[in-house]
XYZ file of C-alpha atoms in Angstrom:
487
model
C -9.135 28.911 -24.179
C -9.550 27.516 -20.643
C -5.810 26.878 -20.408
C -4.900 30.337 -21.702
C -7.165 31.927 -19.082
C -5.572 29.790 -16.391
C -2.077 30.745 -17.576
C -3.010 34.439 -17.460
C -4.457 33.837 -14.001
C -1.180 32.241 -12.889
C 0.983 34.992 -14.384
C -0.983 37.660 -12.573
C 0.733 36.451 -9.395
C 4.251 36.648 -10.858
C 5.360 40.029 -9.591
C 8.340 39.225 -7.346
C 11.922 38.486 -8.313
C 13.043 34.863 -7.922
C 16.141 35.762 -5.924
C 13.961 36.519 -2.904
C 11.479 33.717 -3.457
C 11.550 30.068 -2.270
C 11.501 27.040 -4.538
C 7.857 26.042 -5.078
C 7.217 22.365 -5.763
C 3.991 20.449 -6.338
C 3.950 16.677 -5.848
C 1.042 14.747 -7.351
C 0.366 11.620 -5.315
C 0.673 11.141 -1.559
C 1.987 7.578 -1.377
C 5.502 6.637 -0.234
C 7.155 8.061 -3.375
C 5.400 11.382 -2.888
C 6.159 11.729 0.810
C 9.789 10.617 0.506
C 10.225 13.177 -2.281
C 8.649 15.919 -0.161
C 10.824 15.057 2.815
C 14.021 15.197 0.797
C 13.115 18.460 -0.951
C 12.326 20.122 2.379
C 15.677 18.994 3.780
C 17.695 19.853 0.675
C 16.233 23.302 -0.030
C 15.971 25.789 2.783
C 12.727 27.720 2.526
C 11.257 25.466 -0.182
C 7.456 25.179 -0.192
C 6.050 21.768 -1.071
C 2.413 21.000 -1.818
C 1.265 17.375 -2.056
C -2.009 16.866 -3.921
C -3.989 13.635 -4.118
C -7.326 12.716 -5.685
C -8.350 10.891 -2.488
C -9.303 12.668 0.748
C -6.844 10.356 2.518
C -3.043 10.382 2.231
C -0.453 7.558 2.161
C -1.458 5.789 -1.063
C -0.766 2.054 -1.059
C 0.298 2.099 2.591
C -3.394 2.631 3.362
C -5.062 0.879 0.431
C -2.489 -1.726 -0.606
C -0.702 -3.071 2.474
C -2.566 -6.081 3.875
C -4.626 -5.430 7.031
C -2.711 -8.124 8.920
C 0.600 -6.311 8.299
C 0.298 -3.370 10.726
C 4.049 -3.131 11.196
C 4.435 -2.100 7.541
C 2.070 0.840 8.084
C 4.182 2.430 10.829
C 5.914 4.463 8.114
C 2.809 6.705 8.049
C 4.081 8.259 11.294
C 7.114 9.551 9.404
C 4.939 10.774 6.529
C 2.647 12.600 8.972
C 5.611 14.508 10.368
C 6.468 15.607 6.826
C 2.892 16.790 6.223
C 2.951 18.747 9.485
C 6.068 20.656 8.447
C 5.162 24.333 8.149
C 6.561 24.446 4.612
C 4.514 21.448 3.456
C 0.821 21.256 2.613
C -1.402 18.249 1.838
C -4.408 18.856 -0.404
C -6.721 15.882 -0.744
C -9.717 15.554 -3.059
C -7.753 17.251 -5.862
C -7.721 15.221 -9.066
C -5.094 15.793 -11.749
C -6.922 16.124 -15.047
C -10.302 16.893 -13.465
C -9.666 19.517 -10.773
C -6.607 20.939 -12.508
C -4.510 20.125 -15.559
C -0.831 19.251 -15.698
C -0.161 22.304 -17.864
C -1.733 24.534 -15.196
C 0.368 22.991 -12.438
C 3.505 23.593 -14.483
C 2.571 27.262 -14.801
C 1.957 27.539 -11.063
C 5.102 25.800 -9.755
C 8.843 25.830 -10.334
C 8.831 22.028 -10.317
C 6.090 19.417 -10.580
C 6.816 15.853 -9.453
C 4.392 13.145 -10.559
C 4.244 10.214 -8.144
C 0.646 9.041 -8.475
C 1.605 5.406 -8.936
C -0.372 2.774 -10.824
C -4.141 2.681 -10.473
C -4.972 0.254 -13.272
C -4.056 -3.313 -14.179
C -2.304 -5.386 -16.799
C -4.585 -7.517 -18.962
C -4.060 -11.193 -19.744
C -5.562 -10.673 -23.186
C -7.240 -14.081 -23.328
C -10.835 -15.053 -24.228
C -13.425 -14.779 -21.451
C -11.568 -12.155 -19.426
C -14.729 -10.035 -19.302
C -16.784 -12.719 -17.513
C -18.330 -11.932 -14.127
C -16.382 -13.325 -11.201
C -13.014 -12.256 -12.631
C -11.295 -9.366 -10.872
C -7.920 -7.677 -10.801
C -6.145 -8.455 -7.544
C -5.807 -4.671 -7.084
C -9.596 -4.319 -7.007
C -9.885 -7.116 -4.436
C -7.136 -5.541 -2.312
C -8.828 -2.131 -2.499
C -12.114 -3.797 -1.550
C -10.852 -5.422 1.644
C -8.758 -2.356 2.498
C -11.750 -0.010 2.276
C -10.749 2.073 -0.750
C -13.828 4.161 -1.671
C -13.529 3.288 -5.384
C -14.057 -0.420 -4.645
C -16.534 -0.187 -1.771
C -19.261 -1.763 -3.918
C -17.151 -4.421 -5.633
C -19.042 -7.210 -3.809
C -17.109 -10.269 -5.065
C -19.207 -13.444 -4.896
C -17.541 -15.644 -2.273
C -20.535 -17.913 -1.687
C -21.402 -19.552 -5.030
C -18.213 -21.612 -5.337
C -15.720 -23.288 -3.057
C -12.770 -22.679 -5.398
C -10.794 -19.548 -6.256
C -7.968 -19.187 -8.758
C -5.243 -16.567 -8.352
C -3.173 -15.961 -11.467
C 0.320 -14.823 -10.541
C 2.851 -15.779 -7.893
C 4.098 -12.521 -6.428
C 3.556 -10.989 -2.993
C 0.170 -9.490 -3.929
C -1.017 -12.960 -4.987
C 0.052 -14.358 -1.612
C -1.674 -11.458 0.164
C -5.043 -12.154 -1.443
C -4.654 -15.910 -0.931
C -3.942 -15.325 2.745
C -6.977 -13.048 3.162
C -9.207 -15.668 1.516
C -7.870 -18.516 3.657
C -6.991 -17.010 7.032
C -9.552 -17.494 9.847
C -11.806 -14.439 10.104
C -11.414 -14.488 13.880
C -7.817 -13.424 13.283
C -8.719 -10.824 10.646
C -11.381 -9.332 12.949
C -8.726 -7.553 15.053
C -7.090 -5.883 12.021
C -8.173 -2.751 10.136
C -9.835 -4.788 7.377
C -13.014 -3.104 6.119
C -16.213 -4.235 7.835
C -17.939 -5.125 4.547
C -15.025 -7.392 3.544
C -14.878 -9.054 6.962
C -18.599 -9.842 6.815
C -18.280 -11.319 3.314
C -15.234 -13.396 4.253
C -17.024 -14.698 7.335
C -19.787 -16.051 5.073
C -17.353 -17.226 2.374
C -17.625 -20.711 0.851
C -14.083 -20.602 -0.562
C -12.178 -23.636 0.693
C -9.603 -24.194 -2.040
C -7.293 -21.640 -3.644
C -5.018 -22.282 -6.622
C -1.952 -20.072 -7.194
C -1.071 -20.288 -10.894
C 2.384 -19.505 -12.303
C 3.799 -19.808 -15.824
C 7.253 -20.793 -14.619
C 8.631 -22.900 -11.799
C 9.420 -22.557 -8.083
C 12.901 -21.217 -8.830
C 11.343 -18.231 -10.622
C 8.526 -17.457 -8.146
C 8.351 -13.707 -7.484
C 7.207 -13.697 -3.843
C 9.508 -13.179 -0.873
C 10.401 -15.706 1.803
C 8.650 -13.646 4.490
C 5.331 -13.639 2.610
C 5.657 -17.336 1.781
C 6.358 -18.322 5.402
C 3.311 -16.364 6.480
C 0.892 -18.129 4.124
C 2.440 -21.543 4.837
C 1.869 -20.895 8.545
C -1.892 -20.312 8.325
C -3.725 -22.337 10.938
C -5.340 -25.593 9.732
C -4.368 -25.049 6.092
C -3.343 -27.898 3.786
C -0.587 -27.057 1.283
C -0.418 -28.910 -2.045
C 2.675 -28.810 -4.292
C 3.543 -31.438 -6.906
C 6.926 -32.980 -6.134
C 7.684 -33.103 -9.870
C 7.383 -29.306 -10.080
C 10.248 -28.941 -7.615
C 12.721 -30.731 -9.898
C 15.527 -28.386 -10.974
C 17.281 -28.138 -14.314
C 20.859 -26.876 -14.639
C 19.693 -23.300 -15.269
C 17.529 -23.464 -12.119
C 20.538 -24.668 -10.149
C 22.537 -21.695 -11.400
C 19.734 -19.250 -10.548
C 19.416 -20.617 -7.026
C 23.157 -20.708 -6.454
C 23.407 -17.000 -7.223
C 20.348 -15.891 -5.255
C 20.062 -16.643 -1.540
C 16.437 -15.448 -1.338
C 15.308 -17.633 -4.253
C 17.176 -20.557 -2.678
C 15.358 -20.048 0.611
C 11.985 -19.890 -1.175
C 12.713 -23.183 -2.947
C 13.649 -24.764 0.385
C 10.395 -23.606 1.992
C 8.313 -24.938 -0.918
C 10.166 -28.266 -0.855
C 9.529 -28.639 2.855
C 5.840 -27.791 2.391
C 5.579 -30.407 -0.370
C 6.766 -33.275 1.814
C 4.188 -36.092 2.241
C 3.848 -35.430 5.980
C 3.012 -31.770 5.338
C 0.360 -32.359 2.690
C -2.210 -34.565 4.414
C -5.600 -32.877 3.994
C -8.357 -33.480 6.540
C -12.067 -33.362 5.578
C -13.348 -29.769 5.499
C -9.851 -28.345 5.774
C -8.989 -25.328 3.641
C -6.388 -25.927 0.948
C -3.818 -23.864 -0.946
C -2.352 -25.440 -4.060
C 0.696 -24.040 -5.841
C 0.398 -24.757 -9.564
C 3.584 -24.215 -11.553
C 4.302 -24.440 -15.292
C 0.791 -23.430 -16.386
C -0.170 -20.524 -18.665
C -3.784 -19.257 -18.735
C -5.310 -19.892 -22.159
C -8.999 -18.960 -21.767
C -11.691 -18.560 -19.146
C -14.663 -20.902 -19.341
C -18.224 -19.668 -19.050
C -20.744 -21.327 -16.751
C -23.501 -23.398 -18.383
C -25.998 -22.525 -15.659
C -24.955 -18.921 -14.874
C -24.774 -17.010 -18.144
C -21.895 -14.541 -18.320
C -20.172 -15.931 -15.223
C -16.810 -17.672 -15.031
C -16.873 -21.390 -14.229
C -13.333 -22.487 -15.000
C -9.926 -21.871 -16.497
C -8.209 -23.611 -19.395
C -4.407 -23.656 -19.018
C -1.539 -24.663 -21.265
C 1.319 -26.617 -19.756
C 4.677 -24.920 -20.161
C 8.361 -25.738 -20.151
C 11.300 -23.422 -19.594
C 13.618 -22.326 -22.384
C 16.423 -19.786 -22.352
C 15.602 -16.468 -23.962
C 18.462 -15.653 -26.320
C 18.173 -11.903 -25.741
C 18.025 -11.763 -21.932
C 19.544 -15.103 -20.993
C 16.610 -15.675 -18.633
C 14.387 -18.737 -18.624
C 10.983 -18.058 -20.148
C 7.819 -20.165 -20.209
C 6.991 -21.763 -23.562
C 3.702 -23.520 -24.284
C 3.682 -27.261 -25.008
C 0.294 -27.541 -26.699
C -1.036 -29.686 -23.832
C -3.996 -28.228 -21.957
C -5.686 -28.740 -18.589
C -8.923 -27.346 -17.182
C -9.946 -26.542 -13.625
C -13.282 -25.425 -12.213
C -13.560 -22.206 -10.235
C -16.121 -19.524 -9.443
C -13.743 -16.707 -8.536
C -10.614 -15.517 -10.368
C -8.156 -12.870 -9.157
C -5.588 -11.689 -11.700
C -2.344 -10.682 -10.013
C -0.258 -10.057 -13.114
C 0.847 -6.482 -12.539
C -0.351 -2.946 -11.902
C -0.410 -0.358 -14.691
C 0.025 3.408 -14.601
C -2.401 5.716 -16.390
C -1.155 8.741 -18.371
C -2.776 12.171 -18.144
C -3.147 14.852 -20.823
C 0.119 16.599 -21.573
C 2.285 13.855 -20.065
C 4.719 11.887 -22.258
C 4.136 8.178 -21.733
C 5.838 4.957 -22.811
C 2.871 2.625 -23.298
C 5.120 -0.370 -23.925
C 6.936 -0.059 -20.586
C 3.976 1.503 -18.768
C 6.064 4.369 -17.395
C 6.826 8.015 -18.043
C 10.058 8.234 -20.092
C 12.704 9.788 -17.867
C 16.370 10.101 -17.079
C 17.032 9.969 -13.335
C 13.545 11.339 -12.703
C 13.661 14.104 -15.326
C 10.698 13.634 -17.663
C 11.555 13.263 -21.354
C 9.394 14.575 -24.174
C 9.140 11.087 -25.697
C 10.477 7.557 -25.350
C 12.742 7.735 -28.412
C 16.436 8.529 -28.404
C 15.881 12.082 -29.650
C 13.800 13.119 -26.643
C 14.275 16.443 -24.889
C 14.044 17.018 -21.132
C 10.737 18.591 -20.065
C 11.812 21.592 -18.002
C 10.531 21.552 -14.418
C 8.715 18.198 -14.776
C 9.825 15.152 -12.784
C 8.619 11.703 -11.888
C 9.093 9.297 -8.980
C 7.882 5.880 -7.810
C 6.007 3.356 -9.946
C 5.280 5.969 -12.597
C 9.047 6.370 -12.979
C 10.322 2.787 -12.794
C 7.275 0.501 -13.048
C 5.353 -1.325 -10.277
C 8.304 -2.992 -8.570
C 10.004 -2.989 -5.201
C 8.939 -2.485 -1.612
C 7.982 0.712 0.228
C 11.621 1.512 1.008
C 12.529 1.259 -2.691
C 10.726 4.580 -3.105
C 13.192 6.196 -0.706
C 16.109 5.588 -3.077
C 13.912 6.459 -6.048
C 13.054 9.810 -4.410
C 16.706 10.503 -3.613
C 17.585 10.224 -7.292
C 14.724 12.453 -8.446
C 15.436 15.114 -5.807
C 19.128 15.058 -6.756
C 18.062 15.874 -10.326
C 15.830 18.708 -9.092
C 18.697 20.093 -6.998
C 21.072 19.973 -9.963
C 18.524 21.795 -12.111
C 17.979 24.450 -9.425
C 21.731 24.965 -9.179
C 21.959 25.382 -12.957
C 18.963 27.719 -13.030
C 16.929 25.322 -15.177
C 13.757 25.306 -13.070
C 13.497 29.058 -12.604
C 11.588 31.355 -14.930
C 13.559 33.020 -17.749
C 11.555 36.176 -17.119
C 12.970 36.443 -13.617
C 9.482 36.347 -12.095
C 8.467 33.849 -9.451
C 5.713 31.275 -9.754
C 2.553 31.718 -7.641
C 2.739 28.197 -6.140
C 0.346 27.362 -3.312
C -1.468 30.704 -3.325
C -2.213 30.387 -7.022
C -3.325 26.763 -6.741
C -5.688 27.491 -3.857
C -7.303 30.388 -5.706
C -7.657 28.409 -8.936
C -9.238 25.439 -7.133
C -11.528 27.764 -5.190
C -12.691 29.351 -8.449
C -13.699 25.852 -9.599
C -15.471 24.989 -6.324
C -13.053 22.135 -5.572
C -13.449 21.217 -1.902
C -9.905 20.623 -0.700
C -9.294 18.251 2.207
C -6.240 19.575 4.104
C -4.141 17.413 6.399
C -6.316 18.606 9.278
C -9.292 17.071 7.463
C -7.429 13.774 7.229
C -6.697 13.975 10.963
C -10.452 14.200 11.575
C -10.974 11.067 9.452
C -8.113 9.338 11.271
C -9.560 10.207 14.681
C -13.074 9.045 13.751
C -11.810 5.752 12.289
C -9.815 5.030 15.433
C -12.810 5.893 17.610
C -15.024 3.464 15.688
C -12.308 0.812 15.743
C -11.920 1.039 19.515
C -15.542 -0.060 19.866
C -14.738 -3.314 18.016
C -11.244 -4.065 19.334
C -9.762 -2.973 16.002
C -6.986 -0.408 15.377
C -9.454 1.489 13.169
C -12.776 1.015 11.353
C -12.196 2.631 7.992
C -14.632 5.013 6.398
C -15.171 3.463 2.982
C -17.392 5.804 0.968
C -16.572 9.141 -0.609
C -19.591 10.652 1.162
C -18.521 9.540 4.634
C -14.893 10.530 4.123
C -15.730 14.026 2.905
C -18.442 14.524 5.505
C -16.112 13.735 8.404
C -13.185 15.662 6.880
C -15.223 18.861 6.544
C -16.973 18.817 9.940
């Protein structure tokens, strides 16, 4: 009934012929995928109107909440995104939640094309006993916490009750969180790290961090740049077992065919040399642990419900017949290590919304070149006017620039469909677009934060940061963000 009323509401706007009307596109999600898509649509379609909606009052997605605070150069891309948002044919609408403020079906009635690019806001599970214990967090939550995301403002990880943290996973996010835990807070103090995280890290008792991986150094997923950065932390001891660096013939082949992997192995080998691994008393330590698969988390005897350790199974590598890749296989031999903090960096996961086809096995929306399919099976039909881009399209992989090429493909599909008349209404009537969305949201008392509201937040954060020799002091609660945005 609610949807039928909304559809009638939308159709009441449809009084003009399409031939004289611009293409109206709504993009859900204002991270890199969303902004690259908007930019390319605006350039490809003269007169097109693009609206970018996001559930947060702040734009830029993972550039704001995911990129490490000590990587300011990576955030420069927001200047380009701001220019897109300031285009007269583009509109940013923050504080608009898909599924709560408005449904996908309603957006599809309002716009010629809807592009979903809201990324991955959940996490893969290890699926092992004890995963629910206190002291165990997804790396995403920890990253959002130190980056000032309002959803994780009150995470309050306990950094004082133990001197040991375990990070499960060996990708770039794992290295990011290890670096934040181990880097001197005097260096972090001049970044845009959230003030609550900086205070907690300053009081932290964490002195030893383990990075756990199921496979070996030749298969590590981090990049050479990230590895060099963590290896270069001041007064940090690096521990790597020499035996773990031994290569089998398949490793040799992998390294021969991949210059980046070869460079990573060289850096790890150099860090593992006896001269590089002398640990002084009180010195912080990072230990790379390869060929170990988490088996179960161990509960504390003295702190009920809290993690106290990790049981791991030793692994060896065997070739997977299907893919030809080396996979980790358990040996039945187990080790245990004590720890009071665990960060799981084993992958982000996208969340489906009502009315959206979703491949739960792959964790993506089924699509062909960005065109959403009705299901994941081979008999699927293309969902007219519905597209996808970014992590929701391909999975949580790649760097920020990967979304540029991803957006190019999706926009090419939109352009082809426009040319063929696929995204226009069969009735010959135009969609209401922005005007219809604004009226529908207003009828539901949704308080939209326009790009001008974000600019107020941006200005206030920079003002507060200037008082502390920081680039910005982030506003980290929903209340503060909305209050400043609506002044």
